PDB file of C-alpha atoms in Angstrom:
ATOM      1  CA  MET A 259       3.270  24.748 -44.250  1.00 76.00           C
ATOM      2  CA  LYS A 260       3.166  21.948 -42.014  1.00 86.00           C
ATOM      3  CA  ALA A 261       0.149  20.893 -39.980  1.00 87.00           C
ATOM      4  CA  LYS A 262       1.468  22.000 -36.733  1.00 86.00           C
ATOM      5  CA  ASP A 263       2.321  25.547 -38.457  1.00 86.00           C
ATOM      6  CA  VAL A 264      -1.512  25.923 -39.342  1.00 83.00           C
ATOM      7  CA  ALA A 265      -2.374  24.689 -35.850  1.00 82.00           C
ATOM      8  CA  GLN A 266      -0.255  27.116 -34.204  1.00 86.00           C
ATOM      9  CA  TYR A 267      -1.408  29.953 -36.414  1.00 86.00           C
ATOM     10  CA  LEU A 268      -5.052  29.157 -35.615  1.00 81.00           C
ATOM     11  CA  LEU A 269      -4.029  29.194 -31.790  1.00 84.00           C
ATOM     12  CA  ASP A 270      -2.424  32.492 -32.188  1.00 86.00           C
ATOM     13  CA  HIS A 271      -5.188  34.070 -34.335  1.00 85.00           C
ATOM     14  CA  PRO A 272      -8.551  33.099 -32.578  1.00 79.00           C
ATOM     15  CA  GLU A 273     -10.225  35.897 -34.636  1.00 82.00           C
ATOM     16  CA  PHE A 274      -9.395  34.051 -37.895  1.00 82.00           C
ATOM     17  CA  PHE A 275     -12.871  32.355 -37.938  1.00 74.00           C
ATOM     18  CA  ASN A 276     -14.829  35.448 -37.230  1.00 76.00           C
ATOM     19  CA  LYS A 277     -13.246  36.991 -40.369  1.00 79.00           C
ATOM     20  CA  HIS A 278     -13.912  34.019 -42.314  1.00 76.00           C
ATOM     21  CA  THR A 279     -17.244  32.823 -41.089  1.00 71.00           C
ATOM     22  CA  GLU A 280     -18.013  30.910 -44.260  1.00 71.00           C
ATOM     23  CA  LEU A 281     -15.389  28.447 -43.494  1.00 73.00           C
ATOM     24  CA  ILE A 282     -17.308  27.137 -40.384  1.00 66.00           C
ATOM     25  CA  ALA A 283     -20.037  26.043 -42.567  1.00 63.00           C
ATOM     26  CA  ASP A 284     -18.004  24.924 -45.481  1.00 66.00           C
ATOM     27  CA  LEU A 285     -15.323  22.874 -43.384  1.00 67.00           C
ATOM     28  CA  GLN A 286     -16.073  19.206 -43.561  1.00 65.00           C
ATOM     29  CA  ILE A 287     -14.221  17.214 -40.942  1.00 65.00           C
ATOM     30  CA  PRO A 288     -13.986  13.375 -41.115  1.00 67.00           C
ATOM     31  CA  HIS A 289     -15.817  11.453 -38.352  1.00 60.00           C
ATOM     32  CA  LEU A 290     -13.462   9.593 -35.949  1.00 59.00           C
ATOM     33  CA  HIS A 291     -15.362   6.423 -36.313  1.00 58.00           C
ATOM     34  CA  ASP A 292     -17.293   6.736 -39.518  1.00 62.00           C
ATOM     35  CA  ASP A 293     -16.873   7.334 -43.104  1.00 60.00           C
ATOM     36  CA  LYS A 294     -19.055  10.176 -43.086  1.00 61.00           C
ATOM     37  CA  VAL A 295     -18.057  13.951 -42.511  1.00 56.00           C
ATOM     38  CA  ILE A 296     -19.082  16.250 -39.779  1.00 58.00           C
ATOM     39  CA  SER A 297     -19.138  20.032 -39.301  1.00 60.00           C
ATOM     40  CA  ILE A 298     -16.638  21.917 -37.250  1.00 64.00           C
ATOM     41  CA  ASN A 299     -19.280  22.482 -34.714  1.00 65.00           C
ATOM     42  CA  GLU A 300     -20.191  18.797 -34.524  1.00 69.00           C
ATOM     43  CA  ARG A 301     -16.579  17.762 -34.092  1.00 65.00           C
ATOM     44  CA  GLN A 302     -16.179  20.542 -31.277  1.00 69.00           C
ATOM     45  CA  VAL A 303     -19.175  18.918 -29.529  1.00 70.00           C
ATOM     46  CA  THR A 304     -17.760  15.368 -29.886  1.00 70.00           C
ATOM     47  CA  SER A 305     -14.250  16.491 -28.632  1.00 72.00           C
ATOM     48  CA  LEU A 306     -16.035  17.929 -25.626  1.00 77.00           C
ATOM     49  CA  ARG A 307     -18.050  14.968 -24.924  1.00 75.00           C
ATOM     50  CA  ASP A 308     -14.920  12.707 -25.082  1.00 79.00           C
ATOM     51  CA  LYS A 309     -13.150  15.096 -22.809  1.00 84.00           C
ATOM     52  CA  ASN A 310     -15.999  15.011 -20.294  1.00 83.00           C
ATOM     53  CA  GLN A 311     -16.114  11.240 -20.494  1.00 84.00           C
ATOM     54  CA  VAL A 312     -12.408  11.145 -19.639  1.00 86.00           C
ATOM     55  CA  LEU A 313     -12.893  13.380 -16.838  1.00 87.00           C
ATOM     56  CA  GLN A 314     -15.868  11.478 -15.581  1.00 87.00           C
ATOM     57  CA  ASN A 315     -13.756   8.208 -15.501  1.00 86.00           C
ATOM     58  CA  LYS A 316     -11.038   9.916 -13.624  1.00 88.00           C
ATOM     59  CA  LEU A 317     -13.576  11.215 -11.012  1.00 88.00           C
ATOM     60  CA  LEU A 318     -15.072   7.753 -10.538  1.00 87.00           C
ATOM     61  CA  GLU A 319     -11.542   6.435 -10.270  1.00 84.00           C
ATOM     62  CA  LEU A 320     -10.774   9.063  -7.562  1.00 86.00           C
ATOM     63  CA  ILE A 321     -13.888   8.103  -5.808  1.00 87.00           C
ATOM     64  CA  SER A 322     -13.210   4.483  -5.657  1.00 80.00           C
ATOM     65  CA  PHE A 323      -9.654   5.043  -4.487  1.00 79.00           C
ATOM     66  CA  GLY A 324     -11.052   7.427  -1.628  1.00 85.00           C
ATOM     67  CA  GLU A 325     -13.506   4.957  -0.515  1.00 83.00           C
ATOM     68  CA  GLU A 326     -10.902   2.182  -0.558  1.00 83.00           C
ATOM     69  CA  ASN A 327      -8.617   4.404   1.527  1.00 84.00           C
ATOM     70  CA  ASP A 328     -11.360   5.163   4.012  1.00 88.00           C
ATOM     71  CA  LEU A 329     -11.970   1.279   4.475  1.00 89.00           C
ATOM     72  CA  ILE A 330      -8.520   0.548   5.080  1.00 88.00           C
ATOM     73  CA  SER A 331      -8.138   3.376   7.550  1.00 89.00           C
ATOM     74  CA  GLU A 332     -11.096   2.128   9.474  1.00 92.00           C
ATOM     75  CA  LYS A 333      -9.492  -1.196   9.549  1.00 92.00           C
ATOM     76  CA  MET A 334      -6.289   0.263  10.653  1.00 92.00           C
ATOM     77  CA  HIS A 335      -8.172   2.199  13.386  1.00 93.00           C
ATOM     78  CA  ARG A 336      -9.679  -1.036  14.696  1.00 93.00           C
ATOM     79  CA  LEU A 337      -6.387  -2.751  14.865  1.00 93.00           C
ATOM     80  CA  CYS A 338      -4.834   0.248  16.651  1.00 93.00           C
ATOM     81  CA  ILE A 339      -7.632   0.274  19.239  1.00 93.00           C
ATOM     82  CA  ALA A 340      -7.256  -3.573  19.725  1.00 91.00           C
ATOM     83  CA  LEU A 341      -3.447  -3.420  20.283  1.00 90.00           C
ATOM     84  CA  LEU A 342      -3.712  -0.579  22.773  1.00 89.00           C
ATOM     85  CA  ASN A 343      -5.785  -2.819  24.953  1.00 89.00           C
ATOM     86  CA  ILE A 344      -3.455  -5.718  24.982  1.00 85.00           C
ATOM     87  CA  SER A 345      -1.839  -6.910  28.231  1.00 82.00           C
ATOM     88  CA  SER A 346       0.642  -9.560  27.082  1.00 83.00           C
ATOM     89  CA  MET A 347       2.689 -10.730  24.133  1.00 84.00           C
ATOM     90  CA  ASP A 348       0.119 -13.625  23.683  1.00 86.00           C
ATOM     91  CA  GLU A 349      -2.675 -11.281  23.231  1.00 89.00           C
ATOM     92  CA  LEU A 350      -0.612  -9.004  20.859  1.00 91.00           C
ATOM     93  CA  LEU A 351       0.397 -11.701  18.415  1.00 91.00           C
ATOM     94  CA  GLU A 352      -2.921 -13.284  18.556  1.00 92.00           C
ATOM     95  CA  GLU A 353      -4.609  -9.872  17.926  1.00 94.00           C
ATOM     96  CA  LEU A 354      -2.409  -9.123  15.190  1.00 94.00           C
ATOM     97  CA  LYS A 355      -2.822 -12.276  13.306  1.00 93.00           C
ATOM     98  CA  PHE A 356      -6.547 -12.294  13.704  1.00 94.00           C
ATOM     99  CA  SER A 357      -6.850  -8.684  12.335  1.00 95.00           C
ATOM    100  CA  LEU A 358      -4.724  -9.236   9.301  1.00 95.00           C
ATOM    101  CA  HIS A 359      -6.444 -12.735   8.524  1.00 93.00           C
ATOM    102  CA  GLU A 360     -10.082 -11.795   9.226  1.00 93.00           C
ATOM    103  CA  ASP A 361     -10.198  -7.805   8.645  1.00 92.00           C
ATOM    104  CA  PHE A 362      -7.584  -7.310   6.123  1.00 93.00           C
ATOM    105  CA  THR A 363      -8.146 -10.641   4.645  1.00 93.00           C
ATOM    106  CA  ILE A 364      -4.645 -11.581   4.050  1.00 93.00           C
ATOM    107  CA  PRO A 365      -4.282 -15.380   3.574  1.00 92.00           C
ATOM    108  CA  HIS A 366      -0.762 -15.960   4.795  1.00 93.00           C
ATOM    109  CA  VAL A 367       0.802 -13.822   7.785  1.00 94.00           C
ATOM    110  CA  ALA A 368       4.570 -14.581   9.230  1.00 94.00           C
ATOM    111  CA  LEU A 369       6.326 -12.814  11.835  1.00 95.00           C
ATOM    112  CA  ARG A 370       9.817 -12.942  13.156  1.00 95.00           C
ATOM    113  CA  LEU A 371      11.066 -11.036  16.217  1.00 93.00           C
ATOM    114  CA  TRP A 372      14.326 -10.232  17.797  1.00 92.00           C
ATOM    115  CA  ASN A 373      16.241  -7.744  20.134  1.00 87.00           C
ATOM    116  CA  LEU A 374      13.003  -7.648  22.375  1.00 84.00           C
ATOM    117  CA  SER A 375      12.647  -8.586  26.003  1.00 74.00           C
ATOM    118  CA  CYS A 376       9.829 -11.294  26.500  1.00 65.00           C
ATOM    119  CA  ASP A 377       9.035 -13.702  29.110  1.00 54.00           C
ATOM    120  CA  ASP A 378       7.885 -16.237  26.712  1.00 59.00           C
ATOM    121  CA  THR A 379      10.184 -17.002  23.813  1.00 61.00           C
ATOM    122  CA  ALA A 380       8.460 -20.212  22.972  1.00 73.00           C
ATOM    123  CA  HIS A 381       6.466 -18.468  20.376  1.00 82.00           C
ATOM    124  CA  THR A 382       7.380 -19.304  16.947  1.00 88.00           C
ATOM    125  CA  GLU A 383       7.700 -15.592  16.128  1.00 91.00           C
ATOM    126  CA  PHE A 384      10.860 -15.664  18.414  1.00 89.00           C
ATOM    127  CA  THR A 385      12.557 -18.566  16.399  1.00 89.00           C
ATOM    128  CA  THR A 386      16.114 -17.490  15.700  1.00 90.00           C
ATOM    129  CA  THR A 387      16.679 -16.213  12.174  1.00 92.00           C
ATOM    130  CA  SER A 388      19.733 -15.950   9.859  1.00 94.00           C
ATOM    131  CA  GLU A 389      21.942 -12.852   9.990  1.00 95.00           C
ATOM    132  CA  ASP A 390      21.013 -12.466   6.223  1.00 95.00           C
ATOM    133  CA  ILE A 391      17.196 -12.010   7.246  1.00 95.00           C
ATOM    134  CA  ARG A 392      18.161  -9.610   9.841  1.00 95.00           C
ATOM    135  CA  THR A 393      20.313  -7.576   7.365  1.00 95.00           C
ATOM    136  CA  ILE A 394      17.440  -7.488   4.893  1.00 94.00           C
ATOM    137  CA  ALA A 395      14.861  -6.316   7.561  1.00 95.00           C
ATOM    138  CA  SER A 396      17.304  -3.471   8.934  1.00 94.00           C
ATOM    139  CA  SER A 397      18.189  -2.395   5.263  1.00 95.00           C
ATOM    140  CA  LEU A 398      14.499  -1.827   4.139  1.00 95.00           C
ATOM    141  CA  THR A 399      13.450   1.846   4.485  1.00 92.00           C
ATOM    142  CA  GLN A 400       9.917   0.987   2.931  1.00 94.00           C
ATOM    143  CA  PRO A 401       7.830  -1.930   2.736  1.00 96.00           C
ATOM    144  CA  TYR A 402       8.905  -4.233  -0.137  1.00 96.00           C
ATOM    145  CA  CYS A 403       6.129  -5.612  -2.359  1.00 95.00           C
ATOM    146  CA  GLY A 404       6.907  -8.228  -5.227  1.00 94.00           C
ATOM    147  CA  ASP A 405       6.955 -12.020  -6.075  1.00 91.00           C
ATOM    148  CA  HIS A 406      10.545 -12.576  -4.863  1.00 91.00           C
ATOM    149  CA  ILE A 407      11.556 -13.341  -1.207  1.00 91.00           C
ATOM    150  CA  ALA A 408      14.421 -15.359   0.303  1.00 92.00           C
ATOM    151  CA  ASP A 409      13.716 -19.100   0.670  1.00 91.00           C
ATOM    152  CA  GLU A 410      14.258 -18.828   4.577  1.00 93.00           C
ATOM    153  CA  ILE A 411      11.266 -16.607   4.733  1.00 93.00           C
ATOM    154  CA  LYS A 412       9.205 -19.060   2.332  1.00 90.00           C
ATOM    155  CA  ASN A 413       9.670 -21.609   4.900  1.00 90.00           C
ATOM    156  CA  TRP A 414       7.930 -19.374   7.522  1.00 92.00           C
ATOM    157  CA  PHE A 415       4.637 -20.333   5.913  1.00 89.00           C
ATOM    158  CA  GLY A 416       5.297 -23.853   6.435  1.00 83.00           C
ATOM    159  CA  GLU A 417       3.152 -26.363   4.209  1.00 77.00           C
ATOM    160  CA  GLU A 418       1.476 -23.396   2.433  1.00 64.00           C
ATOM    161  CA  ALA A 419       4.906 -22.213   1.294  1.00 62.00           C
ATOM    162  CA  GLU A 420       4.268 -23.268  -2.320  1.00 68.00           C
ATOM    163  CA  HIS A 421       0.902 -21.297  -2.468  1.00 81.00           C
ATOM    164  CA  PRO A 422       1.660 -17.740  -2.301  1.00 88.00           C
ATOM    165  CA  ASN A 423       2.838 -15.837  -5.368  1.00 90.00           C
ATOM    166  CA  SER A 424       3.064 -12.100  -4.233  1.00 94.00           C
ATOM    167  CA  PHE A 425       4.827 -10.771  -0.876  1.00 95.00           C
ATOM    168  CA  SER A 426       5.270  -7.796   1.262  1.00 96.00           C
ATOM    169  CA  MET A 427       7.995  -7.520   3.561  1.00 97.00           C
ATOM    170  CA  ILE A 428       7.394  -4.919   6.472  1.00 97.00           C
ATOM    171  CA  PRO A 429      10.254  -3.998   8.546  1.00 96.00           C
ATOM    172  CA  LEU A 430       9.846  -3.409  12.344  1.00 96.00           C
ATOM    173  CA  LYS A 431      12.053  -0.951  14.000  1.00 94.00           C
ATOM    174  CA  THR A 432      12.361   1.212  17.127  1.00 89.00           C
ATOM    175  CA  THR A 433      15.812   2.564  17.723  1.00 87.00           C
ATOM    176  CA  GLU A 434      17.127  -0.759  16.325  1.00 91.00           C
ATOM    177  CA  SER A 435      15.539  -3.458  13.998  1.00 93.00           C
ATOM    178  CA  ILE A 436      13.288  -5.735  15.800  1.00 93.00           C
ATOM    179  CA  GLY A 437      11.696  -7.918  13.300  1.00 95.00           C
ATOM    180  CA  LEU A 438      10.013  -8.529   9.965  1.00 97.00           C
ATOM    181  CA  LEU A 439       6.305  -9.086   9.074  1.00 97.00           C
ATOM    182  CA  VAL A 440       5.560 -10.727   6.004  1.00 97.00           C
ATOM    183  CA  LEU A 441       2.344 -10.859   4.237  1.00 96.00           C
ATOM    184  CA  ALA A 442       1.666 -13.263   1.307  1.00 94.00           C
ATOM    185  CA  SER A 443      -1.202 -13.857  -1.102  1.00 93.00           C
ATOM    186  CA  PRO A 444      -1.786 -16.646  -3.870  1.00 92.00           C
ATOM    187  CA  ASP A 445      -3.099 -13.245  -6.027  1.00 92.00           C
ATOM    188  CA  HIS A 446      -0.211 -12.250  -8.143  1.00 91.00           C
ATOM    189  CA  GLU A 447      -1.588  -8.706  -7.877  1.00 91.00           C
ATOM    190  CA  ARG A 448      -2.203  -8.589  -4.344  1.00 91.00           C
ATOM    191  CA  PHE A 449       1.435  -7.178  -3.426  1.00 93.00           C
ATOM    192  CA  CYS A 450       3.035  -6.540  -7.037  1.00 90.00           C
ATOM    193  CA  SER A 451       5.617  -3.813  -7.274  1.00 85.00           C
ATOM    194  CA  GLU A 452       3.072  -1.280  -8.387  1.00 85.00           C
ATOM    195  CA  THR A 453       1.347  -1.726  -5.076  1.00 83.00           C
ATOM    196  CA  GLY A 454       1.304   1.380  -2.854  1.00 86.00           C
ATOM    197  CA  THR A 455       3.049   1.085   0.440  1.00 91.00           C
ATOM    198  CA  LEU A 456       1.615   3.948   2.712  1.00 91.00           C
ATOM    199  CA  HIS A 457      -0.739   1.741   4.551  1.00 92.00           C
ATOM    200  CA  LEU A 458       1.790  -1.111   4.719  1.00 95.00           C
ATOM    201  CA  LYS A 459       4.381   1.316   6.321  1.00 95.00           C
ATOM    202  CA  ARG A 460       1.782   2.587   8.870  1.00 94.00           C
ATOM    203  CA  LEU A 461       0.970  -0.854   9.804  1.00 95.00           C
ATOM    204  CA  GLY A 462       4.738  -1.594  10.339  1.00 95.00           C
ATOM    205  CA  ASP A 463       4.953   1.512  12.452  1.00 95.00           C
ATOM    206  CA  LEU A 464       1.946   0.534  14.478  1.00 95.00           C
ATOM    207  CA  VAL A 465       3.001  -3.064  15.052  1.00 95.00           C
ATOM    208  CA  SER A 466       6.672  -1.602  15.962  1.00 94.00           C
ATOM    209  CA  ALA A 467       5.136   0.812  18.396  1.00 92.00           C
ATOM    210  CA  SER A 468       3.127  -1.959  20.089  1.00 91.00           C
ATOM    211  CA  LEU A 469       5.933  -4.165  20.334  1.00 89.00           C
ATOM    212  CA  ALA A 470       8.250  -1.484  21.751  1.00 86.00           C
ATOM    213  CA  ARG A 471       5.676  -0.467  24.323  1.00 80.00           C
ATOM    214  CA  TYR A 472       5.110  -3.966  25.481  1.00 72.00           C
ATOM    215  CA  ASN A 473       8.910  -4.538  25.643  1.00 68.00           C
ATOM    216  CA  GLN A 474       9.129  -1.402  27.718  1.00 57.00           C
ATOM    217  CA  VAL A 475       6.674  -2.890  30.258  1.00 46.00           C
ATOM    218  CA  ILE A 476       8.648  -6.303  30.301  1.00 44.00           C
ATOM    219  CA  THR A 477      11.899  -4.407  30.697  1.00 44.00           C
ATOM    220  CA  THR A 478      10.645  -2.071  33.629  1.00 44.00           C
ATOM    221  CA  ALA A 479       9.093  -5.194  35.285  1.00 43.00           C
ATOM    222  CA  GLU A 480      12.273  -7.131  35.163  1.00 45.00           C
ATOM    223  CA  THR A 481      14.279  -4.077  36.385  1.00 45.00           C
ATOM    224  CA  SER A 482      12.029  -3.639  39.335  1.00 45.00           C
ATOM    225  CA  GLN A 483      12.169  -7.482  40.086  1.00 48.00           C
ATOM    226  CA  ASN A 484      16.108  -7.260  40.169  1.00 47.00           C
ATOM    227  CA  ASN A 485      16.000  -4.163  42.378  1.00 49.00           C
ATOM    228  CA  ARG A 486      13.770  -5.925  45.044  1.00 48.00           C
ATOM    229  CA  SER A 487      15.798  -8.992  45.026  1.00 51.00           C
ATOM    230  CA  ASN A 488      18.911  -6.618  45.593  1.00 50.00           C
ATOM    231  CA  GLU A 489      17.130  -4.842  48.275  1.00 50.00           C
ATOM    232  CA  ARG A 490      16.365  -8.349  49.857  1.00 52.00           C
ATOM    233  CA  GLN A 491      19.825  -9.399  49.524  1.00 53.00           C
ATOM    234  CA  THR A 492      20.892  -6.298  51.234  1.00 52.00           C
TER     235      THR A 492
END
Protein backbone atom coordinates (compact mmCIF):
# COMPACT_ATOMS: atom_id res chain seq x y z
CA MET A 1 0.00 0.00 0.00
CA LYS A 2 1.07 3.53 -0.71
CA ALA A 3 0.90 6.35 1.80
CA LYS A 4 -2.09 7.95 0.04
CA ASP A 5 -3.95 4.62 0.28
CA VAL A 6 -3.40 4.51 4.03
CA ALA A 7 -4.50 8.13 4.40
CA GLN A 8 -7.61 7.52 2.34
CA TYR A 9 -8.45 4.40 4.34
CA LEU A 10 -8.27 6.31 7.61
CA LEU A 11 -10.47 9.06 6.16
CA ASP A 12 -13.00 6.48 4.97
CA HIS A 13 -12.97 4.62 8.30
CA PRO A 14 -12.98 7.20 11.11
CA GLU A 15 -13.96 4.47 13.56
CA PHE A 16 -10.57 2.77 13.05
CA PHE A 17 -8.95 4.32 16.14
CA ASN A 18 -12.03 3.53 18.22
CA LYS A 19 -11.42 -0.12 17.51
CA HIS A 20 -7.66 0.17 17.98
CA THR A 21 -7.35 2.60 20.86
CA GLU A 22 -3.94 1.23 21.82
CA LEU A 23 -2.49 2.72 18.67
CA ILE A 24 -3.33 6.23 19.83
CA ALA A 25 -1.02 5.81 22.79
CA ASP A 26 1.65 3.86 20.93
CA LEU A 27 1.90 5.91 17.71
CA GLN A 28 4.98 8.11 17.75
CA ILE A 29 5.07 10.96 15.23
CA PRO A 30 8.28 12.88 14.42
CA HIS A 31 8.14 16.52 15.51
CA LEU A 32 8.13 18.98 12.64
CA HIS A 33 11.05 21.04 13.94
CA ASP A 34 12.85 18.84 16.50
CA ASP A 35 14.37 15.38 16.58
CA LYS A 36 11.98 14.23 19.30
CA VAL A 37 8.73 12.36 18.69
CA ILE A 38 5.25 13.29 19.88
CA SER A 39 1.96 11.50 20.33
CA ILE A 40 -0.84 11.75 17.79
CA ASN A 41 -2.81 13.97 20.17
CA GLU A 42 0.09 16.39 20.48
CA ARG A 43 0.47 16.36 16.70
CA GLN A 44 -3.20 17.23 16.29
CA VAL A 45 -2.86 20.12 18.71
CA THR A 46 0.20 21.39 16.81
CA SER A 47 -1.68 21.12 13.51
CA LEU A 48 -4.65 23.02 14.90
CA ARG A 49 -2.35 25.73 16.23
CA ASP A 50 -0.72 26.08 12.81
CA LYS A 51 -4.11 26.33 11.09
CA ASN A 52 -5.27 28.86 13.66
CA GLN A 53 -2.17 30.98 13.01
CA VAL A 54 -2.83 30.90 9.26
CA LEU A 55 -6.43 32.01 9.83
CA GLN A 56 -5.28 34.75 12.21
CA ASN A 57 -2.82 36.05 9.60
CA LYS A 58 -5.54 36.00 6.93
CA LEU A 59 -7.90 37.89 9.22
CA LEU A 60 -5.29 40.56 9.98
CA GLU A 61 -4.60 40.87 6.25
CA LEU A 62 -8.31 41.33 5.48
CA ILE A 63 -8.63 43.93 8.24
CA SER A 64 -5.63 45.80 6.84
CA PHE A 65 -7.14 45.75 3.32
CA GLY A 66 -10.46 46.94 4.71
CA GLU A 67 -8.88 49.85 6.57
CA GLU A 68 -6.88 50.82 3.48
CA ASN A 69 -10.00 50.72 1.29
CA ASP A 70 -11.92 52.83 3.81
CA LEU A 71 -9.14 55.42 3.76
CA ILE A 72 -9.07 55.56 -0.04
CA SER A 73 -12.87 55.79 -0.18
CA GLU A 74 -12.77 58.72 2.24
CA LYS A 75 -10.21 60.52 0.08
CA MET A 76 -12.29 59.83 -3.03
CA HIS A 77 -15.34 61.24 -1.28
CA ARG A 78 -13.48 64.45 -0.41
CA LEU A 79 -12.33 64.82 -4.01
CA CYS A 80 -15.87 64.23 -5.27
CA ILE A 81 -17.27 66.95 -2.99
CA ALA A 82 -14.54 69.35 -4.08
CA LEU A 83 -15.14 68.74 -7.79
CA LEU A 84 -18.88 69.25 -7.34
CA ASN A 85 -18.16 72.76 -6.08
CA ILE A 86 -15.88 73.91 -8.90
CA SER A 87 -17.05 76.68 -11.21
CA SER A 88 -14.25 76.92 -13.76
CA MET A 89 -11.70 74.80 -15.57
CA ASP A 90 -8.95 76.55 -13.58
CA GLU A 91 -10.52 75.40 -10.32
CA LEU A 92 -11.11 71.88 -11.61
CA LEU A 93 -7.51 71.34 -12.68
CA GLU A 94 -6.11 72.98 -9.55
CA GLU A 95 -8.31 70.96 -7.18
CA LEU A 96 -7.57 67.70 -8.97
CA LYS A 97 -3.80 68.20 -8.82
CA PHE A 98 -3.90 69.35 -5.20
CA SER A 99 -5.93 66.32 -4.12
CA LEU A 100 -3.75 63.81 -5.97
CA HIS A 101 -0.52 65.37 -4.64
CA GLU A 102 -1.55 66.14 -1.06
CA ASP A 103 -4.36 63.74 -0.19
CA PHE A 104 -3.37 60.70 -2.25
CA THR A 105 0.39 61.44 -1.90
CA ILE A 106 1.10 60.85 -5.59
CA PRO A 107 4.41 62.55 -6.43
CA HIS A 108 3.92 63.06 -10.17
CA VAL A 109 0.68 63.84 -12.00
CA ALA A 110 0.23 64.63 -15.70
CA LEU A 111 -2.98 65.24 -17.62
CA ARG A 112 -3.78 65.79 -21.28
CA LEU A 113 -7.25 66.64 -22.60
CA TRP A 114 -8.89 66.79 -26.02
CA ASN A 115 -12.36 66.83 -27.59
CA LEU A 116 -13.52 69.36 -24.98
CA SER A 117 -15.02 72.82 -25.30
CA CYS A 118 -13.05 75.20 -23.13
CA ASP A 119 -12.82 78.97 -22.94
CA ASP A 120 -9.14 78.78 -21.96
CA THR A 121 -7.01 76.29 -23.88
CA ALA A 122 -3.80 77.94 -22.64
CA HIS A 123 -3.59 75.28 -19.93
CA THR A 124 -0.76 72.77 -20.34
CA GLU A 125 -3.41 70.06 -20.12
CA PHE A 126 -4.72 71.11 -23.56
CA THR A 127 -1.32 70.78 -25.26
CA THR A 128 -1.76 68.88 -28.52
CA THR A 129 -0.93 65.19 -28.25
CA SER A 130 -0.01 62.75 -30.99
CA GLU A 131 -2.52 60.45 -32.56
CA ASP A 132 -0.65 57.50 -31.01
CA ILE A 133 -1.37 58.78 -27.49
CA ARG A 134 -5.03 59.30 -28.30
CA THR A 135 -5.18 55.77 -29.68
CA ILE A 136 -3.61 54.41 -26.48
CA ALA A 137 -6.15 56.29 -24.35
CA SER A 138 -9.16 55.19 -26.38
CA SER A 139 -7.98 51.56 -26.42
CA LEU A 140 -7.67 51.29 -22.63
CA THR A 141 -10.73 49.69 -21.06
CA GLN A 142 -9.12 49.65 -17.60
CA PRO A 143 -6.33 51.72 -16.03
CA TYR A 144 -2.85 50.48 -16.87
CA CYS A 145 -0.25 49.95 -14.14
CA GLY A 146 3.37 49.11 -14.84
CA ASP A 147 6.87 50.42 -15.47
CA HIS A 148 6.56 51.11 -19.20
CA ILE A 149 4.95 54.10 -20.91
CA ALA A 150 5.58 55.95 -24.16
CA ASP A 151 8.44 58.45 -24.21
CA GLU A 152 6.00 61.20 -25.20
CA ILE A 153 4.09 60.64 -21.96
CA LYS A 154 7.32 60.61 -19.92
CA ASN A 155 8.08 64.05 -21.33
CA TRP A 156 4.85 65.36 -19.79
CA PHE A 157 6.62 65.26 -16.42
CA GLY A 158 9.27 67.70 -17.61
CA GLU A 159 12.53 67.75 -15.66
CA GLU A 160 11.22 65.01 -13.36
CA ALA A 161 10.87 62.57 -16.28
CA GLU A 162 13.86 60.48 -15.18
CA HIS A 163 12.65 59.93 -11.61
CA PRO A 164 9.34 57.98 -11.90
CA ASN A 165 9.71 54.18 -11.92
CA SER A 166 6.07 53.06 -11.92
CA PHE A 167 3.10 54.51 -13.76
CA SER A 168 -0.66 54.34 -14.00
CA MET A 169 -2.45 55.49 -17.15
CA ILE A 170 -6.12 56.24 -16.56
CA PRO A 171 -8.30 56.80 -19.65
CA LEU A 172 -10.84 59.62 -19.46
CA LYS A 173 -13.99 59.02 -21.48
CA THR A 174 -17.55 60.25 -21.88
CA THR A 175 -19.26 59.27 -25.12
CA GLU A 176 -15.78 59.52 -26.62
CA SER A 177 -12.17 59.64 -25.45
CA ILE A 178 -11.45 63.03 -23.87
CA GLY A 179 -8.05 62.60 -22.26
CA LEU A 180 -5.47 60.64 -20.34
CA LEU A 181 -4.55 61.01 -16.66
CA VAL A 182 -1.10 59.65 -15.77
CA LEU A 183 0.14 59.05 -12.23
CA ALA A 184 3.77 58.25 -11.48
CA SER A 185 5.95 57.39 -8.52
CA PRO A 186 9.64 56.71 -7.86
CA ASP A 187 8.47 53.63 -5.90
CA HIS A 188 8.68 50.60 -8.20
CA GLU A 189 5.79 48.92 -6.34
CA ARG A 190 3.36 51.88 -6.21
CA PHE A 191 1.83 51.15 -9.61
CA CYS A 192 3.15 47.68 -10.44
CA SER A 193 1.32 45.22 -12.68
CA GLU A 194 -0.21 43.52 -9.60
CA THR A 195 -1.78 46.78 -8.38
CA GLY A 196 -5.58 46.67 -8.13
CA THR A 197 -7.28 49.09 -10.52
CA LEU A 198 -10.75 49.44 -8.93
CA HIS A 199 -10.06 52.77 -7.22
CA LEU A 200 -8.08 54.02 -10.21
CA LYS A 201 -11.02 53.30 -12.48
CA ARG A 202 -13.37 55.12 -10.10
CA LEU A 203 -10.98 58.07 -10.13
CA GLY A 204 -11.08 58.08 -13.92
CA ASP A 205 -14.90 57.93 -13.92
CA LEU A 206 -15.08 60.81 -11.42
CA VAL A 207 -12.70 63.05 -13.37
CA SER A 208 -14.40 62.20 -16.66
CA ALA A 209 -17.84 63.05 -15.25
CA SER A 210 -16.53 66.34 -13.82
CA LEU A 211 -14.98 67.32 -17.15
CA ALA A 212 -18.10 66.32 -19.05
CA ARG A 213 -20.24 68.36 -16.66
CA TYR A 214 -18.05 71.42 -17.04
CA ASN A 215 -17.79 70.86 -20.79
CA GLN A 216 -21.59 70.81 -21.00
CA VAL A 217 -21.78 74.12 -19.13
CA ILE A 218 -19.31 75.71 -21.56
CA THR A 219 -21.11 74.29 -24.58
CA THR A 220 -24.50 75.50 -23.30
CA ALA A 221 -23.09 78.98 -22.63
CA GLU A 222 -21.59 79.15 -26.11
CA THR A 223 -24.89 78.07 -27.67
CA SER A 224 -26.81 80.70 -25.69
CA GLN A 225 -24.34 83.39 -26.68
CA ASN A 226 -24.61 82.42 -30.35
CA ASN A 227 -28.41 82.47 -30.16
CA ARG A 228 -28.36 85.95 -28.62
CA SER A 229 -26.02 87.16 -31.34
CA ASN A 230 -28.31 85.77 -34.02
CA GLU A 231 -31.33 87.41 -32.42
CA ARG A 232 -29.58 90.81 -32.35
CA GLN A 233 -28.63 90.48 -35.99
CA THR A 234 -32.22 89.60 -36.87
